[in-house]
Coordinates of C-alpha atoms and ligand atoms in Angstrom, one line a residue:
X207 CA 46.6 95.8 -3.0
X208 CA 43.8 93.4 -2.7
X209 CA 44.3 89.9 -0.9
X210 CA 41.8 88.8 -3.4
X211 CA 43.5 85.7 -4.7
X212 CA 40.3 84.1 -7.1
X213 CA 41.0 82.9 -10.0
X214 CA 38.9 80.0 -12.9
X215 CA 40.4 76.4 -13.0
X216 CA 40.3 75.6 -16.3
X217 CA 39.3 77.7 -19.9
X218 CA 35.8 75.1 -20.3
X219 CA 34.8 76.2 -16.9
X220 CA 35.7 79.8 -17.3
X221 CA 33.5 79.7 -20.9
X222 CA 30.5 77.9 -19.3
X223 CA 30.5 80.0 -16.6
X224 CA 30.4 82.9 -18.6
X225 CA 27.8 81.2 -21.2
X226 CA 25.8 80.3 -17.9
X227 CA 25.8 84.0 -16.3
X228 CA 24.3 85.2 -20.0
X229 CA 21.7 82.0 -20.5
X230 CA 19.1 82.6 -18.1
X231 CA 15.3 83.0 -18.1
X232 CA 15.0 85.7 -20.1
X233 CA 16.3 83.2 -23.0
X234 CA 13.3 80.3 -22.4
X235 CA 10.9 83.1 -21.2
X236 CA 11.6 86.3 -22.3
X237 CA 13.2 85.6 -25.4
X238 CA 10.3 83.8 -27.2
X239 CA 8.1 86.2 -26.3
X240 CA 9.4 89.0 -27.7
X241 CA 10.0 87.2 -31.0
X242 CA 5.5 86.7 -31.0
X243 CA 5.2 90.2 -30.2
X244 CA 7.7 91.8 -33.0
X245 CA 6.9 89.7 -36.0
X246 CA 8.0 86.5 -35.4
X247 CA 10.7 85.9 -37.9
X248 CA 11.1 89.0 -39.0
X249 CA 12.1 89.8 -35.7
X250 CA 15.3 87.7 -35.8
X251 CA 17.2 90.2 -38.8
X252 CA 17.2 92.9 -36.1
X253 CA 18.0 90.9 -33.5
X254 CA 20.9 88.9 -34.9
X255 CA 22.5 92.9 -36.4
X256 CA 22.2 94.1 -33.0
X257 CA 24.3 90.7 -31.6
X258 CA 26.6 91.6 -34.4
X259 CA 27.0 95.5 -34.0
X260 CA 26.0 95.8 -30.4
X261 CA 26.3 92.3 -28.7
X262 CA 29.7 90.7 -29.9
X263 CA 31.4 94.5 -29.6
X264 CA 29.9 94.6 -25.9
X265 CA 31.4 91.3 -25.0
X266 CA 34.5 92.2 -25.9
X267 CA 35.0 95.4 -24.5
X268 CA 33.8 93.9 -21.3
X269 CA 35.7 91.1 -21.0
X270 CA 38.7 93.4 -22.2
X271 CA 37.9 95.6 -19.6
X272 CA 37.8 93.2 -17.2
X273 CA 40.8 91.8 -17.7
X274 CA 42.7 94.8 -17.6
X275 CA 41.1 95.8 -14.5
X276 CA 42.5 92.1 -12.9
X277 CA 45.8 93.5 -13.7
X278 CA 45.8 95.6 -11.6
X279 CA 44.0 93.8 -8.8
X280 CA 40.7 95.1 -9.3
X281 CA 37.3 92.6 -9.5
X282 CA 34.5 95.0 -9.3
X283 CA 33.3 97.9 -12.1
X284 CA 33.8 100.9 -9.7
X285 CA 37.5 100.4 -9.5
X286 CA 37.8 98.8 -13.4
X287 CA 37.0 101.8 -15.0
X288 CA 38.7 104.1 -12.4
X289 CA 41.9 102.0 -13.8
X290 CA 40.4 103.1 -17.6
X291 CA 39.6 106.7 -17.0
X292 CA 41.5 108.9 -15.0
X293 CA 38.0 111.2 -14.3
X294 CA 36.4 110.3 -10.6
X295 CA 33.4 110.5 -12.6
X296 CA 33.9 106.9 -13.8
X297 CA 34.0 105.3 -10.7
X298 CA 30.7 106.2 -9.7
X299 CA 29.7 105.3 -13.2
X300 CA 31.0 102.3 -12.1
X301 CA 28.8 102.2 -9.1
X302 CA 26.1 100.6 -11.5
X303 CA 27.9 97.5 -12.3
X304 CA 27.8 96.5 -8.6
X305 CA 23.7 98.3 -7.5
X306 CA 22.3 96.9 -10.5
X307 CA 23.5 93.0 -9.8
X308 CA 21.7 93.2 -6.5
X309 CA 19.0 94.8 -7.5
X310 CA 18.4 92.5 -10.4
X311 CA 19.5 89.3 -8.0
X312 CA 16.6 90.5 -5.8
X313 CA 13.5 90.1 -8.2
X314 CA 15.5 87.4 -10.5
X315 CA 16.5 85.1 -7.6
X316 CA 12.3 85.1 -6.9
X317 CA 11.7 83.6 -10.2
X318 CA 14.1 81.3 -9.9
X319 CA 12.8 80.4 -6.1
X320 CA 9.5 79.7 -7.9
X321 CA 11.6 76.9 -10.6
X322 CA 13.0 75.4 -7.4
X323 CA 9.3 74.8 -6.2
X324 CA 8.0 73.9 -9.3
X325 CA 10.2 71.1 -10.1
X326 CA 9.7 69.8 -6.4
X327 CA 6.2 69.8 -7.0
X328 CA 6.9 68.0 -10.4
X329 CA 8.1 65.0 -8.6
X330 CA 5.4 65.1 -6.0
X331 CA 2.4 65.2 -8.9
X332 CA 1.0 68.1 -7.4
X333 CA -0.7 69.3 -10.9
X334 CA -1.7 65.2 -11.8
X335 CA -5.7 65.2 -12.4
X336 CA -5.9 69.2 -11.9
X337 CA -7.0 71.1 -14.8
X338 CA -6.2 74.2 -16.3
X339 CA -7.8 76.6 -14.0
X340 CA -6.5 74.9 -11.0
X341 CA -2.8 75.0 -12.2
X342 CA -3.5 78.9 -12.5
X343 CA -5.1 79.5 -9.1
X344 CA -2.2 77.2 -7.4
X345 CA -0.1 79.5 -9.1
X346 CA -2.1 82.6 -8.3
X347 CA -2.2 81.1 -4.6
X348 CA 1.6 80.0 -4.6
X349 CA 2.4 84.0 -5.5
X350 CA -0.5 85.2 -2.8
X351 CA -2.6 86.5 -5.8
X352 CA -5.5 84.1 -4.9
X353 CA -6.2 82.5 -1.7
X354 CA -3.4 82.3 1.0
X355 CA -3.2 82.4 4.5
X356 CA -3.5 85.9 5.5
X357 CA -2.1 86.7 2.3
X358 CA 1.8 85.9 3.0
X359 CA 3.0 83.7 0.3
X360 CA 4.2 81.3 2.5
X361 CA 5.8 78.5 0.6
X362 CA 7.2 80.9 -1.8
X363 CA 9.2 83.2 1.0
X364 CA 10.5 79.7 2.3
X365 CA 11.5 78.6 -1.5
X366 CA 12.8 82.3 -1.8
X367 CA 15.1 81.7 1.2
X368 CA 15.9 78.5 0.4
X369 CA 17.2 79.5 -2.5
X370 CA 19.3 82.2 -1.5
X371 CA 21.0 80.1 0.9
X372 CA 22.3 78.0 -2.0
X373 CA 23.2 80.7 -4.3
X374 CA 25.4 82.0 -0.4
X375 CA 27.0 78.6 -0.2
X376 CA 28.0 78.3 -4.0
X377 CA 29.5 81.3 -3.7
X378 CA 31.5 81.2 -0.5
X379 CA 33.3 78.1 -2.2
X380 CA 34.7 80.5 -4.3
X381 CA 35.4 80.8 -8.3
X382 CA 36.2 77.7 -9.0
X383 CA 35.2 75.6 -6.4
X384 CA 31.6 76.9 -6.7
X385 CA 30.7 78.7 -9.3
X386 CA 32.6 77.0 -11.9
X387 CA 31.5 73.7 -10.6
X388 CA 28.0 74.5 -10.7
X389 CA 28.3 76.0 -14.6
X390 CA 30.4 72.4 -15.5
X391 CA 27.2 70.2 -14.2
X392 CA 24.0 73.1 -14.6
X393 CA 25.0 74.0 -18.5
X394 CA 25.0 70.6 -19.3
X395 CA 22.0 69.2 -17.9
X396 CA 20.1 72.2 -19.0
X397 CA 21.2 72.0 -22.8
X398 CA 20.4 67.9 -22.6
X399 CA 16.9 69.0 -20.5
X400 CA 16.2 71.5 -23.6
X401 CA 17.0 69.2 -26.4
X402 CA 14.5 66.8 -24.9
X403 CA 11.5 69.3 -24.7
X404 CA 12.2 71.2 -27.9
X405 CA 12.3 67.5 -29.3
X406 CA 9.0 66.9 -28.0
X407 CA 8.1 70.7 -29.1
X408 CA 8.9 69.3 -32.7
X409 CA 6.8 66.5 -32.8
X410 CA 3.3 67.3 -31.3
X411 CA 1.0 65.4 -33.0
X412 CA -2.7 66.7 -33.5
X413 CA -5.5 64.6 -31.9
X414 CA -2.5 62.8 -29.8
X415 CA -2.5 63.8 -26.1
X416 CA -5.0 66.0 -26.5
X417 CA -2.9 68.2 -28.7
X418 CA -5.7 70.3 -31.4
X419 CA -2.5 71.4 -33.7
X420 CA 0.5 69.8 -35.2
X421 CA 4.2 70.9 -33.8
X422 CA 4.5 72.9 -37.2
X423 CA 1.9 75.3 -36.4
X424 CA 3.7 76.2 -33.6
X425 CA 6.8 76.5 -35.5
X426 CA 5.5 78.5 -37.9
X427 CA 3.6 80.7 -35.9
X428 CA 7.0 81.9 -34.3
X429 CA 9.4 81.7 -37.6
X430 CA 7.0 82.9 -40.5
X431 CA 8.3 86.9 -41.3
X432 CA 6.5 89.7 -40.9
X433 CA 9.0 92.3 -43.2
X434 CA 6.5 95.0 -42.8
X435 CA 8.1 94.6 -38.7
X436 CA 11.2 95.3 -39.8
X437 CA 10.5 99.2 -40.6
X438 CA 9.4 99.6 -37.5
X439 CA 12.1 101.5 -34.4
X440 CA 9.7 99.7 -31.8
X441 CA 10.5 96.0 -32.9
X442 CA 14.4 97.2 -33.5
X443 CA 14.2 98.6 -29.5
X444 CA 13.2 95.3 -28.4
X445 CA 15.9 93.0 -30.4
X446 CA 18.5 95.5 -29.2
X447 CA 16.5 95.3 -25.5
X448 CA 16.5 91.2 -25.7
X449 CA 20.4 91.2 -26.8
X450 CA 21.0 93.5 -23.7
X451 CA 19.3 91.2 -21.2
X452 CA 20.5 87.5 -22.5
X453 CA 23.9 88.3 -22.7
X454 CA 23.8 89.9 -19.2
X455 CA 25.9 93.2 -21.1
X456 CA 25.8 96.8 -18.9
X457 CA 26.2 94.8 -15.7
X458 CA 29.0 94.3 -13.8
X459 CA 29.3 90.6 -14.4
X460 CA 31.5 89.9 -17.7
X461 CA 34.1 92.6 -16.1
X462 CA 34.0 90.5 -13.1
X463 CA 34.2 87.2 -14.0
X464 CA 37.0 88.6 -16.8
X465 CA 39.2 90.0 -13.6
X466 CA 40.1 86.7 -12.8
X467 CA 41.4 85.8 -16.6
X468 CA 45.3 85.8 -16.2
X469 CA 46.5 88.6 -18.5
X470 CA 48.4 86.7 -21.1
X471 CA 45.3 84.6 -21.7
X472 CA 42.7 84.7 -24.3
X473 CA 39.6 86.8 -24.2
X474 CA 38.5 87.4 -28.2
X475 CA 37.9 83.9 -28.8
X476 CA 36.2 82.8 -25.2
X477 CA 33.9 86.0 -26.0
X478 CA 32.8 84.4 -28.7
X479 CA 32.6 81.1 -27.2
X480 CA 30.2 82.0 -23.9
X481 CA 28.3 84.4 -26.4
X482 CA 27.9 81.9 -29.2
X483 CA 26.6 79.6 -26.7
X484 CA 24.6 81.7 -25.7
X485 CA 22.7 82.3 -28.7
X486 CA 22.2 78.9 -29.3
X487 CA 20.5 78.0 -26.5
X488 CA 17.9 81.3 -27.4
X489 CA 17.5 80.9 -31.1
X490 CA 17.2 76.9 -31.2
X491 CA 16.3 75.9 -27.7
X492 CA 14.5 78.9 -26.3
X493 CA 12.4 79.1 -29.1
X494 CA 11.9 75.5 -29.6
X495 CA 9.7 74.8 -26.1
X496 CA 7.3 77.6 -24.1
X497 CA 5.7 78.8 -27.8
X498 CA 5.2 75.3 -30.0
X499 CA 4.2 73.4 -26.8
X500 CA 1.4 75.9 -25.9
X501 CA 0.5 76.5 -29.8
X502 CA 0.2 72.7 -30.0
X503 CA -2.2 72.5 -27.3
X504 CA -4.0 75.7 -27.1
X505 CA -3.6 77.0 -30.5
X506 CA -2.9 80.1 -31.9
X507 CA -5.4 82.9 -31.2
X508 CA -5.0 82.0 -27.0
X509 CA -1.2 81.6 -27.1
X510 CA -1.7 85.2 -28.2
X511 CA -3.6 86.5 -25.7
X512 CA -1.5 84.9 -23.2
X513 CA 2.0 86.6 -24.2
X514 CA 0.9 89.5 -23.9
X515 CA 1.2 89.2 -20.4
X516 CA 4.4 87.9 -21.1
X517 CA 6.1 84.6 -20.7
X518 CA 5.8 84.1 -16.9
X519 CA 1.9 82.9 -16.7
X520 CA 2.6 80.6 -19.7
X521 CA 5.3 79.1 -18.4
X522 CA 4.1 78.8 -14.4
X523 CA 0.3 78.2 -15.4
X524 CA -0.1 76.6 -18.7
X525 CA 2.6 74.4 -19.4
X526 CA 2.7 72.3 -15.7
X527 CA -0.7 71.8 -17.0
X528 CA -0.3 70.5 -20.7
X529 CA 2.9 68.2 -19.6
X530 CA 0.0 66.2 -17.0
X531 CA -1.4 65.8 -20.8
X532 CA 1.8 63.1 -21.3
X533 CA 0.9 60.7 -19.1
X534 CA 1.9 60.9 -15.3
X535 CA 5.4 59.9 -15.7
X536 CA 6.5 61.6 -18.9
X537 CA 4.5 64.5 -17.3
X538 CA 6.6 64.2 -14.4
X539 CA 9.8 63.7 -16.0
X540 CA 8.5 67.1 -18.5
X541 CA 8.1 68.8 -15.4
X542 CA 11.8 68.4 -13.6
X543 CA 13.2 69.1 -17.1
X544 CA 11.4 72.4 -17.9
X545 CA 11.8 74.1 -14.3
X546 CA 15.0 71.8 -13.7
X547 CA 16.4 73.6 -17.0
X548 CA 15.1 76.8 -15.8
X549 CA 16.8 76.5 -12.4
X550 CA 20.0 75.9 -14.1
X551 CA 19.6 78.2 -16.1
X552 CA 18.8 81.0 -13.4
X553 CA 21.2 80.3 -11.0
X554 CA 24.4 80.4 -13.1
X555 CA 23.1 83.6 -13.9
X556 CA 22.4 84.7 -10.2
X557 CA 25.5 83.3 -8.9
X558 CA 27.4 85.7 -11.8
X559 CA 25.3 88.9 -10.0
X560 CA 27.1 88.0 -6.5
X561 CA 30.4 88.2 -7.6
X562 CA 30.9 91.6 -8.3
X563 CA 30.1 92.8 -4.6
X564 CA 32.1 90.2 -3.4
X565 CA 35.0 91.6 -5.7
X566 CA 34.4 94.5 -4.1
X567 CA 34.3 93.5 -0.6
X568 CA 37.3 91.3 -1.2
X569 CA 39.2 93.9 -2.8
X570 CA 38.2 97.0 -0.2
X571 CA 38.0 96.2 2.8
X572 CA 39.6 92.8 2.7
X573 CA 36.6 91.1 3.5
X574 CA 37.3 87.0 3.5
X575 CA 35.3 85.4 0.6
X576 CA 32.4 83.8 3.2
X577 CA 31.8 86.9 4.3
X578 CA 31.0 88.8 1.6
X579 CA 29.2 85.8 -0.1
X580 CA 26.7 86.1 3.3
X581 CA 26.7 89.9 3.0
X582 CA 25.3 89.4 -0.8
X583 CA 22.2 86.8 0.5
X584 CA 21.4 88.9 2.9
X585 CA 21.0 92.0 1.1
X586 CA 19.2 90.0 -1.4
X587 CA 17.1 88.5 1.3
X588 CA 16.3 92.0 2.2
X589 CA 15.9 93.7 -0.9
X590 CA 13.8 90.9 -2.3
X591 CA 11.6 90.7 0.3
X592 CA 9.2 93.3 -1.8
X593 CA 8.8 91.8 -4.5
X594 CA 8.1 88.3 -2.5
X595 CA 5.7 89.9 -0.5
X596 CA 3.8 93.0 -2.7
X597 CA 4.2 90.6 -6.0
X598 CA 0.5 91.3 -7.2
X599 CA 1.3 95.6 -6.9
X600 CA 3.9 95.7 -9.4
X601 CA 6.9 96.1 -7.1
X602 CA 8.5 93.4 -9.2
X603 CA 8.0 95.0 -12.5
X604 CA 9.6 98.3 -11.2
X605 CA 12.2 96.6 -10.3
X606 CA 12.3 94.9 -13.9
X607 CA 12.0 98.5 -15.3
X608 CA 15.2 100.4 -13.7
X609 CA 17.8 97.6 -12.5
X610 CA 16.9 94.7 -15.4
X611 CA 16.5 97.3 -18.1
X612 CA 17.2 101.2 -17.9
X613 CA 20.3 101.0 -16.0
X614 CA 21.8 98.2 -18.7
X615 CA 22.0 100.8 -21.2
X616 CA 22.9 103.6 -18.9
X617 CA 25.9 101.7 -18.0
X618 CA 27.0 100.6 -21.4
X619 CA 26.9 103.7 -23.5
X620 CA 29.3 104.9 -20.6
X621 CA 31.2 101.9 -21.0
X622 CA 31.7 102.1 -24.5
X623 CA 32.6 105.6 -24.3
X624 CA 34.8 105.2 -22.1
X625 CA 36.7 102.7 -23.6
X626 CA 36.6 103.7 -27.5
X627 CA 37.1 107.4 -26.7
X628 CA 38.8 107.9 -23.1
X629 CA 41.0 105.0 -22.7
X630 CA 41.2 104.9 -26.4
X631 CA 40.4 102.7 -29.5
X632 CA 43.8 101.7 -30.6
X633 CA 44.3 100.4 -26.6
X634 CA 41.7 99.0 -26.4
X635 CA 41.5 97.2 -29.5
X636 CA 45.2 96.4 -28.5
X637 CA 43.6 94.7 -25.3
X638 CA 41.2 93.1 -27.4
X639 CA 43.8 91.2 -29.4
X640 CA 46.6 90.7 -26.7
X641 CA 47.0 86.7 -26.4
X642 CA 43.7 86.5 -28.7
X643 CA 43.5 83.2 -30.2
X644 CA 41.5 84.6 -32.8
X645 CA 42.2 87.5 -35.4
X646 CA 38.9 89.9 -34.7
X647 CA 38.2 91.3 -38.2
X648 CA 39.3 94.9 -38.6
X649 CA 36.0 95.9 -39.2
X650 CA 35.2 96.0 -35.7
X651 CA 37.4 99.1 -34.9
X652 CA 35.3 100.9 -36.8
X653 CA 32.1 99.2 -35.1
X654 CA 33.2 99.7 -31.5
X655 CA 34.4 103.1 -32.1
X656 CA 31.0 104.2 -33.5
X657 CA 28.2 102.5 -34.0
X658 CA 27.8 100.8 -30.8
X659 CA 27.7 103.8 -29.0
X660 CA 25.2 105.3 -31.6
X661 CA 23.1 102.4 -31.1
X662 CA 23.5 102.5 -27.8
X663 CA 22.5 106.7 -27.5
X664 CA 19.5 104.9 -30.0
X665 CA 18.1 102.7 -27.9
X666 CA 18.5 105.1 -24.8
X667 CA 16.7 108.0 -26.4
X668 CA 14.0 105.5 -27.6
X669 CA 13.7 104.3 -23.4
X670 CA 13.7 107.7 -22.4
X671 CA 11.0 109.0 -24.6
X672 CA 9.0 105.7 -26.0
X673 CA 5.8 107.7 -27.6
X674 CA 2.6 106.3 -27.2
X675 CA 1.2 102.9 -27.0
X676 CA 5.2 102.2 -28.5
X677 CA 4.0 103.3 -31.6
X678 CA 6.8 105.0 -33.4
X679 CA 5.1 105.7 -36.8
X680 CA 2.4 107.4 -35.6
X681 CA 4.8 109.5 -33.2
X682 CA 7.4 110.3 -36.3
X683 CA 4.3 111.2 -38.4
X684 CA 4.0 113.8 -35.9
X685 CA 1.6 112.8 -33.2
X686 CA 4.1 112.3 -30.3
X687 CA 2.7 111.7 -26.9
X688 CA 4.9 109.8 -24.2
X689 CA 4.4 106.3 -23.2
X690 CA 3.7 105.8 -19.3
X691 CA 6.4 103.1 -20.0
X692 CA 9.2 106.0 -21.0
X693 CA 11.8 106.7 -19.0
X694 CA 10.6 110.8 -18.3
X695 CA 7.0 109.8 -17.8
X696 CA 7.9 106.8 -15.2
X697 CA 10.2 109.5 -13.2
X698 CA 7.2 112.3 -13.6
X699 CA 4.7 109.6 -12.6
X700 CA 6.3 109.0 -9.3
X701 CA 4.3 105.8 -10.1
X702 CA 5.7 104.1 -6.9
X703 CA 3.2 106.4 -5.2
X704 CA 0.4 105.7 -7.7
X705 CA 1.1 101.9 -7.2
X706 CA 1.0 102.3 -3.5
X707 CA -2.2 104.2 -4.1
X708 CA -3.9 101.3 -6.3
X709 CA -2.5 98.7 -4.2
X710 CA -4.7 100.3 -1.6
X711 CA -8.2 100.1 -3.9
X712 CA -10.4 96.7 -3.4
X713 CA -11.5 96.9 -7.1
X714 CA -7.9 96.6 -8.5
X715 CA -7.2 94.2 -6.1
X716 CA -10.2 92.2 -7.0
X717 CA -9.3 92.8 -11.1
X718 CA -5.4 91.1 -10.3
X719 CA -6.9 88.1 -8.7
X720 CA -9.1 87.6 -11.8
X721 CA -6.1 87.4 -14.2
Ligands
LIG857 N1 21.1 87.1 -19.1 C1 20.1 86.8 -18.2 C2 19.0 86.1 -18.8 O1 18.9 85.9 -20.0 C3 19.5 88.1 -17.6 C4 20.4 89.0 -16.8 C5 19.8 90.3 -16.5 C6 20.9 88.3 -15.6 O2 18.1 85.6 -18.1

């Protein structure tokens, strides 16, 4: 029996800790720009049926999980569904819910070393009086793309370290002395630090500040419907993708931080709750800020071009730049908000990816709670490191690829599986409802049983065989040629060795510090 004695110190702390592990930066970064890329409103009728068939039925069978597993003294996936399944296979299914926290924590924990930076530099006035290109190459320099000495990015593997050290100390105060204290002050600040920049995303003036376009351009850029989208498997892969990521489902985390719910208490309705939450800081305040603020300023056509490298450069390169716009105070002030909110925002989420190798430690091997909270930065620190220092060669986005994204939906088809078909639906919808504060419609039975895992088998088989260019019609109508980006062509690729190899050639190297 584990001497793991954890547990949450009030029901608001346990739901904004939970909200906080599922906000993070894919819901100011990642979120927004997925919603340009897959028709803009139209995108949001997939992605709120896959929150209601996929999301909503995740959350409560992980939380259910979870809890059951805490019954029986267990805090880490591995030994949760060993309690669920009486096949070994399911522990080392479970092995997933602890890898892909660390591996995730290594490349996420960078970004969020870069917000720490940022808002330091915010207060400082660093970008004051530069323009656009010089915000980019201080990024560019900050990452080691551009200039740097010897081409260590030195300030950015000190903010990297710095920034594990605080994740290691939240965590070794434990559940409720860190973690939920953080969540009580971070989830707050960062929903006030939103409301304030999506306010000012509302009401961009044209002609003021420099500003070419009116706030509703912006707006309507992201919100008008393209219905010809919604036919489309490719824009229905990426709502299901985005509702994997924000709500931090197929990890390891819910069923963690649920291990420490005591088992008479609620879980239906503080699903909801964190989930909920979640959701509305991604529809209204996620959407509200990166997109309308860049639209305002840059208009349409080269807010296109830039998502397509995704959110990152817009939000690192662009926007420092177009808060100088406001004056050097308000700039200032924009500044802490934007990367303050994104700080928040990351680090309840990292701190949620530590706690399930702690679990484990704590529960194993009886490892005291310091311990294994040092144990976690360092293997971060380590594990990280490649992505700090071979940024510009894609290390990061191969990490992206199989711990942010593949291994999600590995580990929650099993997951549901397991828990609609092995353990079984009427016990686990039992465990749903036990001390529920809620009555969970009926309907969901039917949903857990089968069409989350159908639309979880979906969105695998789309991942492992993606056609072309991601363009499903022309592959259903018979043309079908894999993606590089599908699961089989990435494992055929070895493309770690063909990165290695291009990482190696001057003229790519020479291309990466031009974009
Ligand atoms: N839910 C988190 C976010 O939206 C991501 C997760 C993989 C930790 O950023």
């Amino acid at each position: 029996m584990s001497a793991n004695k954890e547990s949450w110190g009030s029901r608001v702390g346990l739901i904004l800790a939970m909200a906080g592990n599922a906000v993070g930066l894919g819901n100011f970064l990642r979120f927004p720009v997925q919603a340009v890329q897959n028709g803009g409103g139209a995108f949001i009728i997939p992605y709120l049926v896959c929150f209601l068939v996929m999301g909503i039925p995740l959350l409560w069978i992980e939380w259910s999980m979870g809890r059951f597993g805490g019954r029986f003294g267990n805090h880490s996936t591995p030994y949760i569904l060993d309690t669920m399944g009486k096949h070994r296979l399911w522990k080392y299914i479970g092995v997933f819910g602890i890898w892909t926290n660390i591996a995730v924590a290594a490349y996420y924990c960078y970004i969020e070393s870069w917000t720490l930076s940022y808002v330091v530099h915010s207060v400082l006035g660093t970008f004051n009086g530069m323009d656009q290109e010089g915000v980019a190459a201080f990024f560019n320099t900050y990452v080691s793309i551009g200039e740097s000495t010897l081409g260590i990015p030195l300030e950015a593997v000190v903010f990297y370290v710095i920034c594990l050290l605080l994740n290691t100390w939240i965590l070794s105060q434990g559940l409720a002395g860190g973690v939920e204290r953080v969540a009580k002050v971070g989830m707050p600040l960062l929903i006030l630090f939103g409301m304030f920049l999506a306010y000012k995303g509302f009401t961009i003036t044209a002609g003021e500040d420099g500003a070419i376009n009116d706030s509703s351009v912006g707006l309507n850029y992201l919100w008008t419907p393209d219905y010809t989208q919604l036919w489309s498997p490719t824009v229905w892969l990426a709502a299901a993708g985005q509702i994997f990521f924000t709500l931090s489902v197929g990890m390891g985390t819910i069923h963690c931080y649920a291990s420490y719910v005591r088992s008479k208490d609620d879980i239906a309705l503080n699903a909801m709750s964190a989930g909920w939450m979640n959701e509305f800081v991604e529809v209204v305040l996620g959407a509200s800020i990166l997109i309308p603020i860049s639209i305002g300023y840059l208009g349409i056509d080269r807010v296109t071009e830039l998502v397509q490298s995704g959110g990152l450069g817009l939000a690192f390169k662009t926007l420092p730049f177009l808060f100088t716009q406001w004056g050097e105070v308000l700039g200032a002030v924009a500044g802490v908000m934007w990367f303050g909110l994104l700080f928040f925002a990351g680090i309840t989420s990292s701190l949620a990816m530590g706690t399930p190798w702690m679990g484990f430690l704590q529960d194993e091997f009886n490892w005291k709670r310091k311990s294994a909270a040092w144990s976690f930065g360092l293997i971060v620190l380590v594990l990280g490191m490649p992505t700090v220092l071979f940024f510009h060669y894609g290390v990061f986005d191969e990490y992206d690829y199989w711990a942010g994204t593949v291994s999600l939906v590995v580990f929650a088809l099993f997951e549901s599986i397991l828990f609609a078909w092995v353990f079984g639906i009427d016990k686990g919808w039992r465990e749903i409802m036990s001390g529920s504060d809620i009555k969970v419609p009926g309907i969901y039975k039917f949903i857990i049983k089968f069409v989350t895992p159908l639309l979880l088998l979906f969105v695998f088989i789309g991942a492992l065989i993606t056609p072309k260019g991601n363009d499903w019609g022309a592959a259903l109508s018979g043309n079908w040629e894999l993606d590089d980006s599908s699961i089989i062509k990435k494992l055929m690729n070895t493309s770690l060795h063909r990165q290695i190899a291009e990482a190696t050639d001057p003229a790519v190297l020479e291309h990466l510090q031009e974009t």
